[in-house]
PDB file of C-alpha atoms in Angstrom:
ATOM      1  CA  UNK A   1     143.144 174.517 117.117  1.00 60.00           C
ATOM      2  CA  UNK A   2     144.086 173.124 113.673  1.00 62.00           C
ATOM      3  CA  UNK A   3     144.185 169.341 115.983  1.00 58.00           C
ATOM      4  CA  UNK A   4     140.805 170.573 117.404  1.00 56.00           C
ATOM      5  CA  UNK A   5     139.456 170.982 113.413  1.00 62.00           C
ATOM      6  CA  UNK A   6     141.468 167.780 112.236  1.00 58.00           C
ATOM      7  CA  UNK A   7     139.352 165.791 115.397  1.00 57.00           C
ATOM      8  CA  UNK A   8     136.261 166.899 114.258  1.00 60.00           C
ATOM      9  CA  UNK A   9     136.750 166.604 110.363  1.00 62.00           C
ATOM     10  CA  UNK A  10     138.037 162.599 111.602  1.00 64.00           C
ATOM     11  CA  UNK A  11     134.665 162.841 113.514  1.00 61.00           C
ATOM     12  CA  UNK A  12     132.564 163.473 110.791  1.00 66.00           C
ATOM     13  CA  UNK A  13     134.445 161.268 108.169  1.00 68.00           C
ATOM     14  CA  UNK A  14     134.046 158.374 110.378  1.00 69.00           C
ATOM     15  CA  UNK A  15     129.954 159.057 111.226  1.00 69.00           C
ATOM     16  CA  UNK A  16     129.517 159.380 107.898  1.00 70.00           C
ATOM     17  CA  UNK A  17     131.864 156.322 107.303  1.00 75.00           C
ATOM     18  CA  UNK A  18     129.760 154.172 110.079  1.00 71.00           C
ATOM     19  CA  UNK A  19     126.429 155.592 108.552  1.00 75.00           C
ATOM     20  CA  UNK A  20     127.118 154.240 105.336  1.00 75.00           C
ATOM     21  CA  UNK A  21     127.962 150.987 107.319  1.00 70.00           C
ATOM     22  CA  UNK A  22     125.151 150.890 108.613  1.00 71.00           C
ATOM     23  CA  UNK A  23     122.859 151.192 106.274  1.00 73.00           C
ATOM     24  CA  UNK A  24     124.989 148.892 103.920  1.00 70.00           C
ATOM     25  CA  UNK A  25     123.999 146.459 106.836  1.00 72.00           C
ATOM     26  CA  UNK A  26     120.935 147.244 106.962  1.00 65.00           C
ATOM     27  CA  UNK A  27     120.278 146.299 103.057  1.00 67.00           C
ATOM     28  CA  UNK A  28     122.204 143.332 103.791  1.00 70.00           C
ATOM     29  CA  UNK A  29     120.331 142.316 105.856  1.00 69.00           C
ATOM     30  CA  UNK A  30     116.888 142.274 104.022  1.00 69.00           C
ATOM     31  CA  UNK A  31     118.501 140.578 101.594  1.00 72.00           C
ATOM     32  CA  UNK A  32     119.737 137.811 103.437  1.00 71.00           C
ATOM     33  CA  UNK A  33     116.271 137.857 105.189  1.00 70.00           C
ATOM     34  CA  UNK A  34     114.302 137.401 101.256  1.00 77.00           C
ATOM     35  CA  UNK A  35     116.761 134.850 100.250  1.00 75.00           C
ATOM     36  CA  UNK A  36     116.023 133.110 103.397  1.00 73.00           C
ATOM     37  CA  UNK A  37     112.445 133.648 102.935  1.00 75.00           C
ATOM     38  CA  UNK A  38     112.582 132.038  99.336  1.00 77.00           C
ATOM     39  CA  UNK A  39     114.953 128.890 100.619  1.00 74.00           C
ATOM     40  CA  UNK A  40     111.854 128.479 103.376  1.00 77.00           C
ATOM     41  CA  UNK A  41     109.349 128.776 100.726  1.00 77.00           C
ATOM     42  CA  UNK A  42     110.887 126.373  98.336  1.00 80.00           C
ATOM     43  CA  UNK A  43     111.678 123.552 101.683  1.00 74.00           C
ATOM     44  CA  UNK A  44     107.747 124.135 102.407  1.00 77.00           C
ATOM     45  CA  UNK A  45     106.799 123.217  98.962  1.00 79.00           C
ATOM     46  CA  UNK A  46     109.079 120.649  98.494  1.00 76.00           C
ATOM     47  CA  UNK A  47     107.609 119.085 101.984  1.00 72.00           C
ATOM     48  CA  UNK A  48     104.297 119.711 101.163  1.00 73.00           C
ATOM     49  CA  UNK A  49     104.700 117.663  97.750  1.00 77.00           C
ATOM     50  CA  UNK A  50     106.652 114.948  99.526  1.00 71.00           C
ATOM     51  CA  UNK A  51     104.074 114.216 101.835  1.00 75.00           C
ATOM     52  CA  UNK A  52     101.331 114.426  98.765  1.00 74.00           C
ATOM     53  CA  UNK A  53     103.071 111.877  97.439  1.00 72.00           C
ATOM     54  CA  UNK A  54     103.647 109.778 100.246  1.00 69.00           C
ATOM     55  CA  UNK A  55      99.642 110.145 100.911  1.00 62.00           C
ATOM     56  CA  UNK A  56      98.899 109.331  97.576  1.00 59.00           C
ATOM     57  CA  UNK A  57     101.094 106.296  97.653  1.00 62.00           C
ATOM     58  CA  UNK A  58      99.759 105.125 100.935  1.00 57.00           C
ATOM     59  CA  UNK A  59      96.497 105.647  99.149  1.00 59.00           C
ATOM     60  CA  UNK A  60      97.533 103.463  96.447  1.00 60.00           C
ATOM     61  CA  UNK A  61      98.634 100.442  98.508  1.00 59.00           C
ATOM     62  CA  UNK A  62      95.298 100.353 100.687  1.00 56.00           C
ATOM     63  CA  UNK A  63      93.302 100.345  97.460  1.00 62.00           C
ATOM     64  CA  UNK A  64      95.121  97.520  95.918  1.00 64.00           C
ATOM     65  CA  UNK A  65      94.664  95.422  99.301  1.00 61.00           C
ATOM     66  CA  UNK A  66      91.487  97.046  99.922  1.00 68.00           C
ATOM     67  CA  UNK A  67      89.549  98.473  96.927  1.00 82.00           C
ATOM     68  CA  UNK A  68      86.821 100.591  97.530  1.00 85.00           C
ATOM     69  CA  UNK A  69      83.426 100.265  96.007  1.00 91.00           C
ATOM     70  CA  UNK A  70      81.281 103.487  96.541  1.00 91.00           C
ATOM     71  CA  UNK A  71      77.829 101.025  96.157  1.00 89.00           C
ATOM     72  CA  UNK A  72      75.216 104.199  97.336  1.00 93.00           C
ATOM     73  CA  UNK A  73      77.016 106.751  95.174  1.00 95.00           C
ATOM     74  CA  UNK A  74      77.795 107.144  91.243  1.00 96.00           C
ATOM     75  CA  UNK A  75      81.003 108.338  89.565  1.00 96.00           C
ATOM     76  CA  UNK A  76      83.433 108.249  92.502  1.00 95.00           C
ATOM     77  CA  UNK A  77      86.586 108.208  92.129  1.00 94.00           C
ATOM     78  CA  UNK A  78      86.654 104.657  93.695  1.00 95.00           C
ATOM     79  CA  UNK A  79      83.867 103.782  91.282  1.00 96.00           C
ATOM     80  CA  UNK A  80      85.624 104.666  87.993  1.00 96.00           C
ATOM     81  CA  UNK A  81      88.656 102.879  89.240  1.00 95.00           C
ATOM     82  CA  UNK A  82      86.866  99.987  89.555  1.00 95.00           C
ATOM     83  CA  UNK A  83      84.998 100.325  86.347  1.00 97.00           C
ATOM     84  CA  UNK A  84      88.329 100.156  84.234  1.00 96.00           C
ATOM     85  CA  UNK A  85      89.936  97.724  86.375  1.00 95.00           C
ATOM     86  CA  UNK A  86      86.885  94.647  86.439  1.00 96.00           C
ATOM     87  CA  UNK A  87      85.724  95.777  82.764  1.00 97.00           C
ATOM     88  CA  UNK A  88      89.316  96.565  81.460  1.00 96.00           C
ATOM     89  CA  UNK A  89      88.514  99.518  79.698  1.00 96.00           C
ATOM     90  CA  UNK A  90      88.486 103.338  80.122  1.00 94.00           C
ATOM     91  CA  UNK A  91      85.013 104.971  81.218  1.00 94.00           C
ATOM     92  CA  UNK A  92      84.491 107.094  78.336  1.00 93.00           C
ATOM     93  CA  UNK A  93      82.146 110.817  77.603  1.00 95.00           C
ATOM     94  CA  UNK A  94      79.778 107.786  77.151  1.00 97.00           C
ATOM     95  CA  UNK A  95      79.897 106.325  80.368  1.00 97.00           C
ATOM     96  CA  UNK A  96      77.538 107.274  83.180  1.00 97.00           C
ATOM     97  CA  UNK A  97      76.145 106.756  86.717  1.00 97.00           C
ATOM     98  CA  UNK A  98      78.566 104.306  87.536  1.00 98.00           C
ATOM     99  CA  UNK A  99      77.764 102.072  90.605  1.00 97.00           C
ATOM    100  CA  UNK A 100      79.471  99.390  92.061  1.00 97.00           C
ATOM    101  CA  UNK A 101      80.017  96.634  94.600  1.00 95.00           C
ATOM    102  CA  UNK A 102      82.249  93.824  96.091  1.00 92.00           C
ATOM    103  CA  UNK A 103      82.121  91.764  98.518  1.00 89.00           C
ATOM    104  CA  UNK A 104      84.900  89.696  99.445  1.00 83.00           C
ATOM    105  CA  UNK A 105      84.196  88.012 102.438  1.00 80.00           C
ATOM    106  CA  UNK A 106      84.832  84.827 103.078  1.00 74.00           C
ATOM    107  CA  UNK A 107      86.582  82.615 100.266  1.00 80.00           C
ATOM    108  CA  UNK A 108      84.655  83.826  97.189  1.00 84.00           C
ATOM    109  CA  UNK A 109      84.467  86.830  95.959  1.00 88.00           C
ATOM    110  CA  UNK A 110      80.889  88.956  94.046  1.00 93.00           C
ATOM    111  CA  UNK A 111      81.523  92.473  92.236  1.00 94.00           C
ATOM    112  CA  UNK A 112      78.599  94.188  90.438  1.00 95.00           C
ATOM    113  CA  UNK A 113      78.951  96.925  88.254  1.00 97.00           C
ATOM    114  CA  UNK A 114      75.932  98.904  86.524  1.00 97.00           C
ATOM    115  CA  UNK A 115      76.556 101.882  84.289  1.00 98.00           C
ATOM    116  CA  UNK A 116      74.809 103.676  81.863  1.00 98.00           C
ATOM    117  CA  UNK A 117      76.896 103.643  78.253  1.00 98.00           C
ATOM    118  CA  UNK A 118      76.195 103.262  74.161  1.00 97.00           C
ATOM    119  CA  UNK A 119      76.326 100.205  72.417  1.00 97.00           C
ATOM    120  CA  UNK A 120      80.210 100.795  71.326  1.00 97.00           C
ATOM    121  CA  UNK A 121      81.231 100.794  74.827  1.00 97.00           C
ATOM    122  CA  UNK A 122      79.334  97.217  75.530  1.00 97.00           C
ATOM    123  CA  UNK A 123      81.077  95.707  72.087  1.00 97.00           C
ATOM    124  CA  UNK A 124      84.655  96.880  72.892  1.00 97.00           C
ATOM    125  CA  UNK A 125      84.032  95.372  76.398  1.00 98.00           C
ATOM    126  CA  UNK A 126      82.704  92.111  74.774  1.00 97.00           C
ATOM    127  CA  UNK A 127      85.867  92.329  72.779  1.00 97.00           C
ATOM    128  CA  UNK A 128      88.101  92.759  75.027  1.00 97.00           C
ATOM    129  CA  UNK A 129      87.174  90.324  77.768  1.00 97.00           C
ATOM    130  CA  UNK A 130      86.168  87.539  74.491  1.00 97.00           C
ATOM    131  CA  UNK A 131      82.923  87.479  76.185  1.00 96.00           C
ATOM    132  CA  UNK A 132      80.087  85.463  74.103  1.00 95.00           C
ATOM    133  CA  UNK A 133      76.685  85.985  74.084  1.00 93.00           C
ATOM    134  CA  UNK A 134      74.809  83.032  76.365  1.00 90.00           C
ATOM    135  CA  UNK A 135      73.628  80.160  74.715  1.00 85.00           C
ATOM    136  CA  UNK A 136      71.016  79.420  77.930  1.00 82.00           C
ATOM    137  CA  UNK A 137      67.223  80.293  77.206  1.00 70.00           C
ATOM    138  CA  UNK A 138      67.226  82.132  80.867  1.00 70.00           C
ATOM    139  CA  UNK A 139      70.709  83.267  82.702  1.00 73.00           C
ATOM    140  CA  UNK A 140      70.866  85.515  85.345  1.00 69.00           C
ATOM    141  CA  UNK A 141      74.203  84.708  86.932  1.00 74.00           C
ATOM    142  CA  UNK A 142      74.910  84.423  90.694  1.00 74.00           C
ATOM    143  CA  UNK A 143      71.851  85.587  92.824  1.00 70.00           C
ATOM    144  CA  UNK A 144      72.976  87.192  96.089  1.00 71.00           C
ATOM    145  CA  UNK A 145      70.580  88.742  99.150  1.00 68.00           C
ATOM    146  CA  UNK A 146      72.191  92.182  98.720  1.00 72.00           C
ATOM    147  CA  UNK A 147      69.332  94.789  96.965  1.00 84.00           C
ATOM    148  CA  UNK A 148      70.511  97.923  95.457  1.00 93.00           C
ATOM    149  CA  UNK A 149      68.173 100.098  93.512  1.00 94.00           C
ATOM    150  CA  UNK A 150      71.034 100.648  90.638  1.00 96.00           C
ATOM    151  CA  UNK A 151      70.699  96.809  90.229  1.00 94.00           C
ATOM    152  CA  UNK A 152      67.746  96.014  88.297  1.00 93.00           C
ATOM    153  CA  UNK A 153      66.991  92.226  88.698  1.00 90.00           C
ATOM    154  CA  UNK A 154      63.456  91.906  86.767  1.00 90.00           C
ATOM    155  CA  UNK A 155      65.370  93.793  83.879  1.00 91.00           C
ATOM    156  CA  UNK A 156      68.483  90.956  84.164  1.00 91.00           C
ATOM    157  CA  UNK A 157      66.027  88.725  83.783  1.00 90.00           C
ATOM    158  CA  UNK A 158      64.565  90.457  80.114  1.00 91.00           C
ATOM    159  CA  UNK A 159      68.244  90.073  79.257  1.00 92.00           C
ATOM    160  CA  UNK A 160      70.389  87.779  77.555  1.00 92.00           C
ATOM    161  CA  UNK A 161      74.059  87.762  79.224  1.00 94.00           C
ATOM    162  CA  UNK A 162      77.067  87.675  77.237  1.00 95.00           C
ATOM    163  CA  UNK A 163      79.686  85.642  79.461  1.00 94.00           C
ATOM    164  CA  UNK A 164      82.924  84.391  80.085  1.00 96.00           C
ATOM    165  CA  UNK A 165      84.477  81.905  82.372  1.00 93.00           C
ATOM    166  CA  UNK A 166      85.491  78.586  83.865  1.00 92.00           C
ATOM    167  CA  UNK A 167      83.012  76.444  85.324  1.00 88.00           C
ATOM    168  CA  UNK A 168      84.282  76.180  89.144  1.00 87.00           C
ATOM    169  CA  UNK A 169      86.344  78.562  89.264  1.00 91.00           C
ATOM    170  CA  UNK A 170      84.345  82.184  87.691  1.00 92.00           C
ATOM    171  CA  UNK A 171      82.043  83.582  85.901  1.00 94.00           C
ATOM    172  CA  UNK A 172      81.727  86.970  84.370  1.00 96.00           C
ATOM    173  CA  UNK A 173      78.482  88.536  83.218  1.00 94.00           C
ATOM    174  CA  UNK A 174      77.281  91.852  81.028  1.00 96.00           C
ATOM    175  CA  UNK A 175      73.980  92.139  80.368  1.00 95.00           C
ATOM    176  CA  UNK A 176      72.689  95.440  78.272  1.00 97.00           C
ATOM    177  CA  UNK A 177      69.378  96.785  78.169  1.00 96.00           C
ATOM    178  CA  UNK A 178      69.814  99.031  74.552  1.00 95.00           C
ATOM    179  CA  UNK A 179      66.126 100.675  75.564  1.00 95.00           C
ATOM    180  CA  UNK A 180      67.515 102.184  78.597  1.00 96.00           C
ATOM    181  CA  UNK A 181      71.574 102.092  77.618  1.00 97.00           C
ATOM    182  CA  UNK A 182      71.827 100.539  80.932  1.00 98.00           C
ATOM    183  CA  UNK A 183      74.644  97.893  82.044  1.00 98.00           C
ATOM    184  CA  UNK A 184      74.719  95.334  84.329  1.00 96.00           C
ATOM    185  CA  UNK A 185      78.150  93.379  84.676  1.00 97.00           C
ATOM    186  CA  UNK A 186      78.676  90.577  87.446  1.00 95.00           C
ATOM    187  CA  UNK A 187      81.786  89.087  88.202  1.00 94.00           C
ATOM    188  CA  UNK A 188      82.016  86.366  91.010  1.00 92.00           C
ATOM    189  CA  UNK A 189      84.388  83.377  92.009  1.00 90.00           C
ATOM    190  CA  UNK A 190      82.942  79.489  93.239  1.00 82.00           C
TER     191      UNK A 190
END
């Protein structure tokens, strides 16, 4: 009898002694199963912000190669990019409805850029490209077949240009209409 009550005292130690395993498993378990959870999480955003950054690169190289000039839409990204990178300054709050084209076929090369801006804007451009005001009675720079209506030729024409360039090789061109705070600039190789 007493081996009979020793048995079943063993018995009941070890269920309560494999319970507790059990359950210690068990908690091990969903911990093991977070962690891994949070090690996946982290891998997906680290592979998520690799491959941003790999797209964004990629993006990066084609527009260097091949810019992109949003000519039917104002204030693209494209457009802005552009802006500061023909005109060599930041768009500012100032700067508005910014359009702009390029065409690069063949061996020349035409960009037009029109924007709306103040009169600070134009003189830091001036400035900065040492642009000077044309000394020619009537100068509307390269005409070109292309029409756009955010390019306002009989307005050029009302204009005096301030310029820069080398005869031969290119010619820049920023014309300003201070009624309208409207910019033209033309940029084109011979």
């Amino acid at each position: 009898m007493r081996v009979v009550r020793h048995f079943k005292s063993t018995l009941r130690y070890s269920k309560n002694i494999l319970t507790i395993a059990f359950i210690l498993t068990l908690l091990s378990c969903d911990r093991i199963k977070r962690k891994g959870d949070a090690v996946i999480g982290k891998t997906k955003q680290t592979v998520s912000k690799t491959r941003q950054k790999i797209s964004d690169k990629k993006n990066q190289l084609v527009d260097k190669v091949f810019p992109a000039y949003d000519n039917w839409k104002a204030d693209t990204e494209n457009n802005k990019r552009r802006f500061k990178e023909h005109l060599q300054v930041d768009p500012t709050q100032d700067v508005k409805d910014i359009y702009a084209y390029g065409d690069f076929m063949g061996i020349d090369y035409k960009v037009l850029i029109a924007f709306k801006c103040d009169t600070a804007t134009i003189n830091k451009i001036v400035s900065i490209k040492k642009m000077a005001l044309s000394k020619e009675a009537y100068d509307d720079g390269l005409s070109f077949g292309a029409e756009f209506p955010w390019w306002d030729k009989k307005a050029i024409e009302q204009i005096k240009p301030y310029k820069v360039g080398k005869e031969y090789e290119y010619w820049e061109y920023l014309w300003y209409d201070h009624k309208n705070k409207v910019a033209y600039y033309e940029e084109f190789s011979l």
